[in-house]
Amino acid sequence: METSTSSPSTAPVAVVTGAARGIGLAVTNWFLAQGHRVALLDIDNATLAAAEAGLANDAHVLALNCDVSDPDQVQAAIDKVVARFGRIDALVNNAGVAAFKPIGEHTFKDWRTVMATNLDGAFLCSQACVPVMLKTGGGAIVNIASISGLRASTLRAAYGTSKAALIHLTKQQAAELGTVGIRANAVAPGPVETEMAKLVHTPAIRADYHDAIPLGRYGTMEEIAAVTGFLCSPAASYVNGQVIAVDGGFEASGVGIPTLRKDAAQA
């Protein structure tokens, strides 16, 4: 992996979608700390501008307003990345939206909005970046899925389905693109301390998660970024087609954790 001493002209390039905040911004910071140049794609132009200003690294940062569900906008953004940096080594498909409603209250518009960003966006960005990666010998794709793509949960019919489909898209990418030097893997975060979680997770929901997660806490954005960065790095050069749940053990667990904690406390 290139270190922070790499010059802007030779440093590897990462494209991160949904990069203006949350996990996407944490991933961006991980790449910058490793000496990468980073293209930040986000639909929220005001937040994107604020993130760019906060990073204060004009030589290594390119911020591009982009709706990842729009093929023309995606291709235009990637063309700008190539014009500025000349290559792409890693793509992190992080842009995502959610609709938290009972199944019967999901409208078709809700469904299509979620699918268009979470699934179509990853497909379109990958299609645009892969030919660029091939020109320099390959690269890595990491799709940010969700624990909701591995196990069902309430109020997440569209979101969970989109993330499950994204996991399968990852495996398709790994099978086909691995033959030409591009690895594809997925990260499935459990509950993470993001601004979205703070808005939609009530104290009762937080307690439910605490009861179901062996580590007994939410993850941090930096923990998700560290795993994502690893999967993009040469250290993961033989990791392809995998789904890494970064969830404190949530997906692996069944019932009984609260009782186990109680028994341990009384021992």
PDB file of C-alpha atoms in Angstrom:
ATOM      1  CA  MET A   1       0.000   0.000   0.000  1.00  0.00           C
ATOM      2  CA  GLU A   2       1.154   3.505  -0.747  1.00  0.00           C
ATOM      3  CA  THR A   3       2.067   5.495   2.345  1.00  0.00           C
ATOM      4  CA  SER A   4       1.331   9.085   3.268  1.00  0.00           C
ATOM      5  CA  THR A   5       4.626  10.098   1.634  1.00  0.00           C
ATOM      6  CA  SER A   6       3.319   9.294  -1.844  1.00  0.00           C
ATOM      7  CA  SER A   7       3.235  12.275  -4.176  1.00  0.00           C
ATOM      8  CA  PRO A   8      -0.124  13.429  -5.565  1.00  0.00           C
ATOM      9  CA  SER A   9       0.939  12.350  -9.066  1.00  0.00           C
ATOM     10  CA  THR A  10       1.654   8.726  -8.146  1.00  0.00           C
ATOM     11  CA  ALA A  11      -0.647   8.064  -5.204  1.00  0.00           C
ATOM     12  CA  PRO A  12      -3.445   5.523  -5.722  1.00  0.00           C
ATOM     13  CA  VAL A  13      -6.961   6.816  -6.261  1.00  0.00           C
ATOM     14  CA  ALA A  14     -10.154   5.844  -4.441  1.00  0.00           C
ATOM     15  CA  VAL A  15     -13.693   6.779  -5.416  1.00  0.00           C
ATOM     16  CA  VAL A  16     -16.134   6.901  -2.495  1.00  0.00           C
ATOM     17  CA  THR A  17     -19.857   7.464  -2.976  1.00  0.00           C
ATOM     18  CA  GLY A  18     -22.060   8.985  -0.307  1.00  0.00           C
ATOM     19  CA  ALA A  19     -18.827  10.510   0.949  1.00  0.00           C
ATOM     20  CA  ALA A  20     -20.044  13.791   2.423  1.00  0.00           C
ATOM     21  CA  ARG A  21     -20.911  12.396   5.836  1.00  0.00           C
ATOM     22  CA  GLY A  22     -21.028   9.347   8.055  1.00  0.00           C
ATOM     23  CA  ILE A  23     -19.349   6.134   6.983  1.00  0.00           C
ATOM     24  CA  GLY A  24     -18.440   7.567   3.574  1.00  0.00           C
ATOM     25  CA  LEU A  25     -16.529  10.456   5.105  1.00  0.00           C
ATOM     26  CA  ALA A  26     -14.824   8.105   7.571  1.00  0.00           C
ATOM     27  CA  VAL A  27     -13.734   5.901   4.650  1.00  0.00           C
ATOM     28  CA  THR A  28     -12.452   9.002   2.855  1.00  0.00           C
ATOM     29  CA  ASN A  29     -10.370   9.934   5.887  1.00  0.00           C
ATOM     30  CA  TRP A  30      -8.965   6.384   6.040  1.00  0.00           C
ATOM     31  CA  PHE A  31      -7.811   6.582   2.435  1.00  0.00           C
ATOM     32  CA  LEU A  32      -6.301  10.039   2.887  1.00  0.00           C
ATOM     33  CA  ALA A  33      -4.399   8.833   5.951  1.00  0.00           C
ATOM     34  CA  GLN A  34      -2.880   6.113   3.756  1.00  0.00           C
ATOM     35  CA  GLY A  35      -1.775   8.627   1.137  1.00  0.00           C
ATOM     36  CA  HIS A  36      -4.495   8.015  -1.431  1.00  0.00           C
ATOM     37  CA  ARG A  37      -6.105  10.615  -3.593  1.00  0.00           C
ATOM     38  CA  VAL A  38      -9.885  10.472  -3.123  1.00  0.00           C
ATOM     39  CA  ALA A  39     -12.865  11.458  -5.242  1.00  0.00           C
ATOM     40  CA  LEU A  40     -15.909  12.140  -3.060  1.00  0.00           C
ATOM     41  CA  LEU A  41     -19.274  11.662  -4.783  1.00  0.00           C
ATOM     42  CA  ASP A  42     -22.447  12.819  -3.064  1.00  0.00           C
ATOM     43  CA  ILE A  43     -25.900  14.077  -4.030  1.00  0.00           C
ATOM     44  CA  ASP A  44     -26.010  16.652  -1.194  1.00  0.00           C
ATOM     45  CA  ASN A  45     -23.976  19.511  -2.612  1.00  0.00           C
ATOM     46  CA  ALA A  46     -23.988  21.706   0.513  1.00  0.00           C
ATOM     47  CA  THR A  47     -22.806  18.910   2.799  1.00  0.00           C
ATOM     48  CA  LEU A  48     -20.271  17.836   0.196  1.00  0.00           C
ATOM     49  CA  ALA A  49     -18.827  21.342   0.043  1.00  0.00           C
ATOM     50  CA  ALA A  50     -18.573  21.426   3.825  1.00  0.00           C
ATOM     51  CA  ALA A  51     -16.786  18.076   3.855  1.00  0.00           C
ATOM     52  CA  GLU A  52     -14.346  19.225   1.184  1.00  0.00           C
ATOM     53  CA  ALA A  53     -13.584  22.368   3.148  1.00  0.00           C
ATOM     54  CA  GLY A  54     -13.086  20.366   6.332  1.00  0.00           C
ATOM     55  CA  LEU A  55     -10.648  17.995   4.660  1.00  0.00           C
ATOM     56  CA  ALA A  56      -8.573  20.965   3.437  1.00  0.00           C
ATOM     57  CA  ASN A  57      -6.506  18.838   1.065  1.00  0.00           C
ATOM     58  CA  ASP A  58      -6.910  20.208  -2.449  1.00  0.00           C
ATOM     59  CA  ALA A  59      -4.055  18.115  -3.856  1.00  0.00           C
ATOM     60  CA  HIS A  60      -5.609  14.811  -2.844  1.00  0.00           C
ATOM     61  CA  VAL A  61      -9.354  15.549  -2.809  1.00  0.00           C
ATOM     62  CA  LEU A  62     -11.901  15.955  -5.604  1.00  0.00           C
ATOM     63  CA  ALA A  63     -15.512  16.591  -4.574  1.00  0.00           C
ATOM     64  CA  LEU A  64     -18.188  15.881  -7.171  1.00  0.00           C
ATOM     65  CA  ASN A  65     -21.921  16.400  -6.866  1.00  0.00           C
ATOM     66  CA  CYS A  66     -23.506  13.250  -8.286  1.00  0.00           C
ATOM     67  CA  ASP A  67     -26.742  11.278  -8.107  1.00  0.00           C
ATOM     68  CA  VAL A  68     -25.454   7.712  -8.339  1.00  0.00           C
ATOM     69  CA  SER A  69     -28.798   6.481  -9.651  1.00  0.00           C
ATOM     70  CA  ASP A  70     -28.398   8.588 -12.808  1.00  0.00           C
ATOM     71  CA  PRO A  71     -26.209   6.892 -15.451  1.00  0.00           C
ATOM     72  CA  ASP A  72     -25.258  10.150 -17.161  1.00  0.00           C
ATOM     73  CA  GLN A  73     -24.247  11.842 -13.913  1.00  0.00           C
ATOM     74  CA  VAL A  74     -22.183   8.822 -12.868  1.00  0.00           C
ATOM     75  CA  GLN A  75     -20.275   8.655 -16.135  1.00  0.00           C
ATOM     76  CA  ALA A  76     -19.686  12.414 -16.105  1.00  0.00           C
ATOM     77  CA  ALA A  77     -18.330  12.217 -12.549  1.00  0.00           C
ATOM     78  CA  ILE A  78     -15.973   9.337 -13.328  1.00  0.00           C
ATOM     79  CA  ASP A  79     -14.756  11.149 -16.436  1.00  0.00           C
ATOM     80  CA  LYS A  80     -13.836  14.072 -14.168  1.00  0.00           C
ATOM     81  CA  VAL A  81     -12.005  11.726 -11.786  1.00  0.00           C
ATOM     82  CA  VAL A  82      -9.936  10.368 -14.678  1.00  0.00           C
ATOM     83  CA  ALA A  83      -9.259  13.846 -16.025  1.00  0.00           C
ATOM     84  CA  ARG A  84      -8.014  14.995 -12.620  1.00  0.00           C
ATOM     85  CA  PHE A  85      -6.226  11.919 -11.238  1.00  0.00           C
ATOM     86  CA  GLY A  86      -5.610   9.682 -14.249  1.00  0.00           C
ATOM     87  CA  ARG A  87      -6.519   6.377 -12.636  1.00  0.00           C
ATOM     88  CA  ILE A  88      -8.856   4.571 -10.228  1.00  0.00           C
ATOM     89  CA  ASP A  89      -7.634   1.861  -7.882  1.00  0.00           C
ATOM     90  CA  ALA A  90     -10.539   1.450  -5.465  1.00  0.00           C
ATOM     91  CA  LEU A  91     -14.282   2.040  -5.521  1.00  0.00           C
ATOM     92  CA  VAL A  92     -16.376   2.104  -2.367  1.00  0.00           C
ATOM     93  CA  ASN A  93     -20.100   2.022  -3.130  1.00  0.00           C
ATOM     94  CA  ASN A  94     -21.404   3.560   0.072  1.00  0.00           C
ATOM     95  CA  ALA A  95     -24.249   5.844  -1.075  1.00  0.00           C
ATOM     96  CA  GLY A  96     -27.517   4.637   0.387  1.00  0.00           C
ATOM     97  CA  VAL A  97     -30.988   5.660   1.472  1.00  0.00           C
ATOM     98  CA  ALA A  98     -33.656   3.963   3.568  1.00  0.00           C
ATOM     99  CA  ALA A  99     -37.405   3.981   4.070  1.00  0.00           C
ATOM    100  CA  PHE A 100     -38.404   2.735   7.516  1.00  0.00           C
ATOM    101  CA  LYS A 101     -42.052   1.717   7.158  1.00  0.00           C
ATOM    102  CA  PRO A 102     -44.228  -1.382   7.554  1.00  0.00           C
ATOM    103  CA  ILE A 103     -44.416  -3.428   4.362  1.00  0.00           C
ATOM    104  CA  GLY A 104     -47.993  -2.368   3.690  1.00  0.00           C
ATOM    105  CA  GLU A 105     -47.069   1.313   3.928  1.00  0.00           C
ATOM    106  CA  HIS A 106     -44.140   1.166   1.501  1.00  0.00           C
ATOM    107  CA  THR A 107     -45.179   2.912  -1.689  1.00  0.00           C
ATOM    108  CA  PHE A 108     -43.756   1.866  -5.015  1.00  0.00           C
ATOM    109  CA  LYS A 109     -41.963   5.233  -5.074  1.00  0.00           C
ATOM    110  CA  ASP A 110     -40.324   4.357  -1.739  1.00  0.00           C
ATOM    111  CA  TRP A 111     -39.276   1.003  -3.145  1.00  0.00           C
ATOM    112  CA  ARG A 112     -37.811   2.424  -6.359  1.00  0.00           C
ATOM    113  CA  THR A 113     -36.003   5.263  -4.562  1.00  0.00           C
ATOM    114  CA  VAL A 114     -34.238   2.797  -2.274  1.00  0.00           C
ATOM    115  CA  MET A 115     -33.401   0.367  -5.066  1.00  0.00           C
ATOM    116  CA  ALA A 116     -32.231   3.124  -7.410  1.00  0.00           C
ATOM    117  CA  THR A 117     -29.647   4.433  -4.961  1.00  0.00           C
ATOM    118  CA  ASN A 118     -28.603   1.333  -3.026  1.00  0.00           C
ATOM    119  CA  LEU A 119     -28.498  -1.182  -5.873  1.00  0.00           C
ATOM    120  CA  ASP A 120     -28.593   0.654  -9.202  1.00  0.00           C
ATOM    121  CA  GLY A 121     -26.044   3.164  -7.906  1.00  0.00           C
ATOM    122  CA  ALA A 122     -23.506   0.481  -7.049  1.00  0.00           C
ATOM    123  CA  PHE A 123     -24.058  -1.182 -10.423  1.00  0.00           C
ATOM    124  CA  LEU A 124     -23.654   2.060 -12.367  1.00  0.00           C
ATOM    125  CA  CYS A 125     -20.581   3.268 -10.470  1.00  0.00           C
ATOM    126  CA  SER A 126     -18.923  -0.119 -10.874  1.00  0.00           C
ATOM    127  CA  GLN A 127     -19.670  -0.178 -14.601  1.00  0.00           C
ATOM    128  CA  ALA A 128     -18.092   3.262 -14.987  1.00  0.00           C
ATOM    129  CA  CYS A 129     -15.004   2.564 -12.855  1.00  0.00           C
ATOM    130  CA  VAL A 130     -14.069  -0.939 -14.015  1.00  0.00           C
ATOM    131  CA  PRO A 131     -12.740   0.072 -17.472  1.00  0.00           C
ATOM    132  CA  VAL A 132     -10.549   2.693 -15.790  1.00  0.00           C
ATOM    133  CA  MET A 133      -9.217   0.167 -13.260  1.00  0.00           C
ATOM    134  CA  LEU A 134      -8.348  -2.256 -16.032  1.00  0.00           C
ATOM    135  CA  LYS A 135      -6.039   0.276 -17.676  1.00  0.00           C
ATOM    136  CA  THR A 136      -3.696   0.089 -14.667  1.00  0.00           C
ATOM    137  CA  GLY A 137      -3.981  -3.637 -13.999  1.00  0.00           C
ATOM    138  CA  GLY A 138      -7.017  -3.960 -11.753  1.00  0.00           C
ATOM    139  CA  GLY A 139      -8.319  -2.728  -8.430  1.00  0.00           C
ATOM    140  CA  ALA A 140     -10.828  -3.348  -5.694  1.00  0.00           C
ATOM    141  CA  ILE A 141     -14.540  -2.742  -5.212  1.00  0.00           C
ATOM    142  CA  VAL A 142     -16.142  -2.686  -1.788  1.00  0.00           C
ATOM    143  CA  ASN A 143     -19.917  -2.482  -1.594  1.00  0.00           C
ATOM    144  CA  ILE A 144     -21.285  -1.210   1.709  1.00  0.00           C
ATOM    145  CA  ALA A 145     -24.220  -3.519   2.339  1.00  0.00           C
ATOM    146  CA  SER A 146     -25.843  -3.962   5.759  1.00  0.00           C
ATOM    147  CA  ILE A 147     -26.604  -6.560   8.363  1.00  0.00           C
ATOM    148  CA  SER A 148     -30.179  -6.032   7.109  1.00  0.00           C
ATOM    149  CA  GLY A 149     -29.085  -7.772   3.915  1.00  0.00           C
ATOM    150  CA  LEU A 150     -28.113 -10.883   5.890  1.00  0.00           C
ATOM    151  CA  ARG A 151     -31.013 -11.140   8.316  1.00  0.00           C
ATOM    152  CA  ALA A 152     -34.521  -9.739   8.285  1.00  0.00           C
ATOM    153  CA  SER A 153     -35.666  -6.942  10.538  1.00  0.00           C
ATOM    154  CA  THR A 154     -38.833  -4.931  10.963  1.00  0.00           C
ATOM    155  CA  LEU A 155     -39.635  -1.875   8.824  1.00  0.00           C
ATOM    156  CA  ARG A 156     -36.884  -2.602   6.285  1.00  0.00           C
ATOM    157  CA  ALA A 157     -38.582  -4.384   3.376  1.00  0.00           C
ATOM    158  CA  ALA A 158     -37.056  -2.183   0.687  1.00  0.00           C
ATOM    159  CA  TYR A 159     -33.786  -1.409   2.470  1.00  0.00           C
ATOM    160  CA  GLY A 160     -33.039  -4.989   3.501  1.00  0.00           C
ATOM    161  CA  THR A 161     -33.943  -6.351   0.092  1.00  0.00           C
ATOM    162  CA  SER A 162     -31.720  -3.796  -1.644  1.00  0.00           C
ATOM    163  CA  LYS A 163     -28.781  -4.738   0.573  1.00  0.00           C
ATOM    164  CA  ALA A 164     -29.336  -8.465   0.059  1.00  0.00           C
ATOM    165  CA  ALA A 165     -29.315  -7.847  -3.681  1.00  0.00           C
ATOM    166  CA  LEU A 166     -26.150  -5.764  -3.311  1.00  0.00           C
ATOM    167  CA  ILE A 167     -24.473  -8.697  -1.566  1.00  0.00           C
ATOM    168  CA  HIS A 168     -25.330 -10.957  -4.484  1.00  0.00           C
ATOM    169  CA  LEU A 169     -24.138  -8.327  -6.958  1.00  0.00           C
ATOM    170  CA  THR A 170     -20.842  -8.362  -5.050  1.00  0.00           C
ATOM    171  CA  LYS A 171     -20.505 -12.095  -5.602  1.00  0.00           C
ATOM    172  CA  GLN A 172     -21.298 -11.716  -9.300  1.00  0.00           C
ATOM    173  CA  GLN A 173     -18.649  -9.026  -9.560  1.00  0.00           C
ATOM    174  CA  ALA A 174     -16.116 -11.172  -7.710  1.00  0.00           C
ATOM    175  CA  ALA A 175     -16.722 -14.155  -9.975  1.00  0.00           C
ATOM    176  CA  GLU A 176     -16.423 -12.216 -13.206  1.00  0.00           C
ATOM    177  CA  LEU A 177     -14.072  -9.346 -12.440  1.00  0.00           C
ATOM    178  CA  GLY A 178     -11.678 -11.447 -10.384  1.00  0.00           C
ATOM    179  CA  THR A 179     -10.553 -13.028 -13.639  1.00  0.00           C
ATOM    180  CA  VAL A 180      -9.227  -9.649 -14.795  1.00  0.00           C
ATOM    181  CA  GLY A 181      -7.656  -8.489 -11.545  1.00  0.00           C
ATOM    182  CA  ILE A 182     -10.521  -6.656  -9.833  1.00  0.00           C
ATOM    183  CA  ARG A 183     -11.567  -7.960  -6.432  1.00  0.00           C
ATOM    184  CA  ALA A 184     -15.074  -7.316  -5.078  1.00  0.00           C
ATOM    185  CA  ASN A 185     -16.168  -7.685  -1.468  1.00  0.00           C
ATOM    186  CA  ALA A 186     -18.957  -6.391   0.727  1.00  0.00           C
ATOM    187  CA  VAL A 187     -19.020  -4.948   4.222  1.00  0.00           C
ATOM    188  CA  ALA A 188     -22.237  -5.459   6.174  1.00  0.00           C
ATOM    189  CA  PRO A 189     -22.318  -3.009   9.083  1.00  0.00           C
ATOM    190  CA  GLY A 190     -24.506  -3.629  12.076  1.00  0.00           C
ATOM    191  CA  PRO A 191     -25.835  -0.630  14.012  1.00  0.00           C
ATOM    192  CA  VAL A 192     -23.324   2.207  13.758  1.00  0.00           C
ATOM    193  CA  GLU A 193     -23.186   5.542  15.565  1.00  0.00           C
ATOM    194  CA  THR A 194     -24.130   7.770  12.643  1.00  0.00           C
ATOM    195  CA  GLU A 195     -26.335  10.841  12.480  1.00  0.00           C
ATOM    196  CA  MET A 196     -29.023   8.725  10.783  1.00  0.00           C
ATOM    197  CA  ALA A 197     -28.968   6.199  13.625  1.00  0.00           C
ATOM    198  CA  LYS A 198     -29.305   8.974  16.180  1.00  0.00           C
ATOM    199  CA  LEU A 199     -32.408  10.211  14.353  1.00  0.00           C
ATOM    200  CA  VAL A 200     -34.221   6.920  13.796  1.00  0.00           C
ATOM    201  CA  HIS A 201     -33.101   4.667  16.660  1.00  0.00           C
ATOM    202  CA  THR A 202     -35.219   5.274  19.742  1.00  0.00           C
ATOM    203  CA  PRO A 203     -34.004   4.359  23.239  1.00  0.00           C
ATOM    204  CA  ALA A 204     -36.116   1.195  22.985  1.00  0.00           C
ATOM    205  CA  ILE A 205     -34.484   0.179  19.693  1.00  0.00           C
ATOM    206  CA  ARG A 206     -31.036   0.852  21.147  1.00  0.00           C
ATOM    207  CA  ALA A 207     -31.886  -1.386  24.091  1.00  0.00           C
ATOM    208  CA  ASP A 208     -33.043  -4.113  21.697  1.00  0.00           C
ATOM    209  CA  TYR A 209     -29.737  -3.940  19.845  1.00  0.00           C
ATOM    210  CA  HIS A 210     -27.774  -4.007  23.083  1.00  0.00           C
ATOM    211  CA  ASP A 211     -29.631  -7.170  24.061  1.00  0.00           C
ATOM    212  CA  ALA A 212     -28.803  -8.820  20.720  1.00  0.00           C
ATOM    213  CA  ILE A 213     -25.152  -7.811  20.222  1.00  0.00           C
ATOM    214  CA  PRO A 214     -22.507  -9.749  22.164  1.00  0.00           C
ATOM    215  CA  LEU A 215     -20.199  -6.721  22.304  1.00  0.00           C
ATOM    216  CA  GLY A 216     -23.075  -4.709  23.751  1.00  0.00           C
ATOM    217  CA  ARG A 217     -22.611  -1.497  21.801  1.00  0.00           C
ATOM    218  CA  TYR A 218     -22.967   0.223  18.460  1.00  0.00           C
ATOM    219  CA  GLY A 219     -20.002   0.276  16.106  1.00  0.00           C
ATOM    220  CA  THR A 220     -18.130   3.398  15.139  1.00  0.00           C
ATOM    221  CA  MET A 221     -17.773   4.813  11.654  1.00  0.00           C
ATOM    222  CA  GLU A 222     -14.009   4.427  11.976  1.00  0.00           C
ATOM    223  CA  GLU A 223     -14.382   0.687  12.632  1.00  0.00           C
ATOM    224  CA  ILE A 224     -16.372   0.288   9.416  1.00  0.00           C
ATOM    225  CA  ALA A 225     -13.834   2.395   7.527  1.00  0.00           C
ATOM    226  CA  ALA A 226     -10.912   0.298   8.775  1.00  0.00           C
ATOM    227  CA  VAL A 227     -12.407  -2.932   7.441  1.00  0.00           C
ATOM    228  CA  THR A 228     -13.398  -1.263   4.179  1.00  0.00           C
ATOM    229  CA  GLY A 229      -9.900   0.107   3.722  1.00  0.00           C
ATOM    230  CA  PHE A 230      -8.345  -3.257   4.471  1.00  0.00           C
ATOM    231  CA  LEU A 231     -10.444  -4.904   1.768  1.00  0.00           C
ATOM    232  CA  CYS A 232      -9.194  -2.325  -0.727  1.00  0.00           C
ATOM    233  CA  SER A 233      -5.564  -2.794   0.263  1.00  0.00           C
ATOM    234  CA  PRO A 234      -2.869  -5.227  -0.897  1.00  0.00           C
ATOM    235  CA  ALA A 235      -3.152  -6.877   2.532  1.00  0.00           C
ATOM    236  CA  ALA A 236      -6.454  -8.343   1.267  1.00  0.00           C
ATOM    237  CA  SER A 237      -5.041  -9.395  -2.099  1.00  0.00           C
ATOM    238  CA  TYR A 238      -6.539 -12.911  -1.883  1.00  0.00           C
ATOM    239  CA  VAL A 239      -9.906 -11.854  -0.438  1.00  0.00           C
ATOM    240  CA  ASN A 240     -12.602 -11.880  -3.109  1.00  0.00           C
ATOM    241  CA  GLY A 241     -16.365 -12.383  -3.064  1.00  0.00           C
ATOM    242  CA  GLN A 242     -16.672 -12.166   0.711  1.00  0.00           C
ATOM    243  CA  VAL A 243     -19.213 -10.478   2.962  1.00  0.00           C
ATOM    244  CA  ILE A 244     -17.693  -9.185   6.193  1.00  0.00           C
ATOM    245  CA  ALA A 245     -20.248  -8.454   8.904  1.00  0.00           C
ATOM    246  CA  VAL A 246     -18.875  -5.651  11.081  1.00  0.00           C
ATOM    247  CA  ASP A 247     -21.543  -5.922  13.727  1.00  0.00           C
ATOM    248  CA  GLY A 248     -20.175  -6.896  17.125  1.00  0.00           C
ATOM    249  CA  GLY A 249     -21.431 -10.455  16.630  1.00  0.00           C
ATOM    250  CA  PHE A 250     -25.049  -9.501  15.932  1.00  0.00           C
ATOM    251  CA  GLU A 251     -25.529 -11.668  12.840  1.00  0.00           C
ATOM    252  CA  ALA A 252     -23.892 -14.673  14.501  1.00  0.00           C
ATOM    253  CA  SER A 253     -26.032 -14.575  17.636  1.00  0.00           C
ATOM    254  CA  GLY A 254     -29.331 -16.104  18.585  1.00  0.00           C
ATOM    255  CA  VAL A 255     -31.358 -15.641  21.756  1.00  0.00           C
ATOM    256  CA  GLY A 256     -30.164 -15.570  25.346  1.00  0.00           C
ATOM    257  CA  ILE A 257     -27.561 -12.807  25.503  1.00  0.00           C
ATOM    258  CA  PRO A 258     -29.320 -10.772  28.244  1.00  0.00           C
ATOM    259  CA  THR A 259     -29.649 -13.901  30.390  1.00  0.00           C
ATOM    260  CA  LEU A 260     -26.019 -14.801  29.789  1.00  0.00           C
ATOM    261  CA  ARG A 261     -24.939 -11.307  30.890  1.00  0.00           C
ATOM    262  CA  LYS A 262     -27.110 -11.535  33.982  1.00  0.00           C
ATOM    263  CA  ASP A 263     -25.701 -14.932  34.926  1.00  0.00           C
ATOM    264  CA  ALA A 264     -22.132 -13.702  34.382  1.00  0.00           C
ATOM    265  CA  ALA A 265     -22.753 -10.675  36.591  1.00  0.00           C
ATOM    266  CA  GLN A 266     -24.077 -12.884  39.408  1.00  0.00           C
ATOM    267  CA  ALA A 267     -21.227 -15.406  39.173  1.00  0.00           C
TER     268      ALA A 267
END
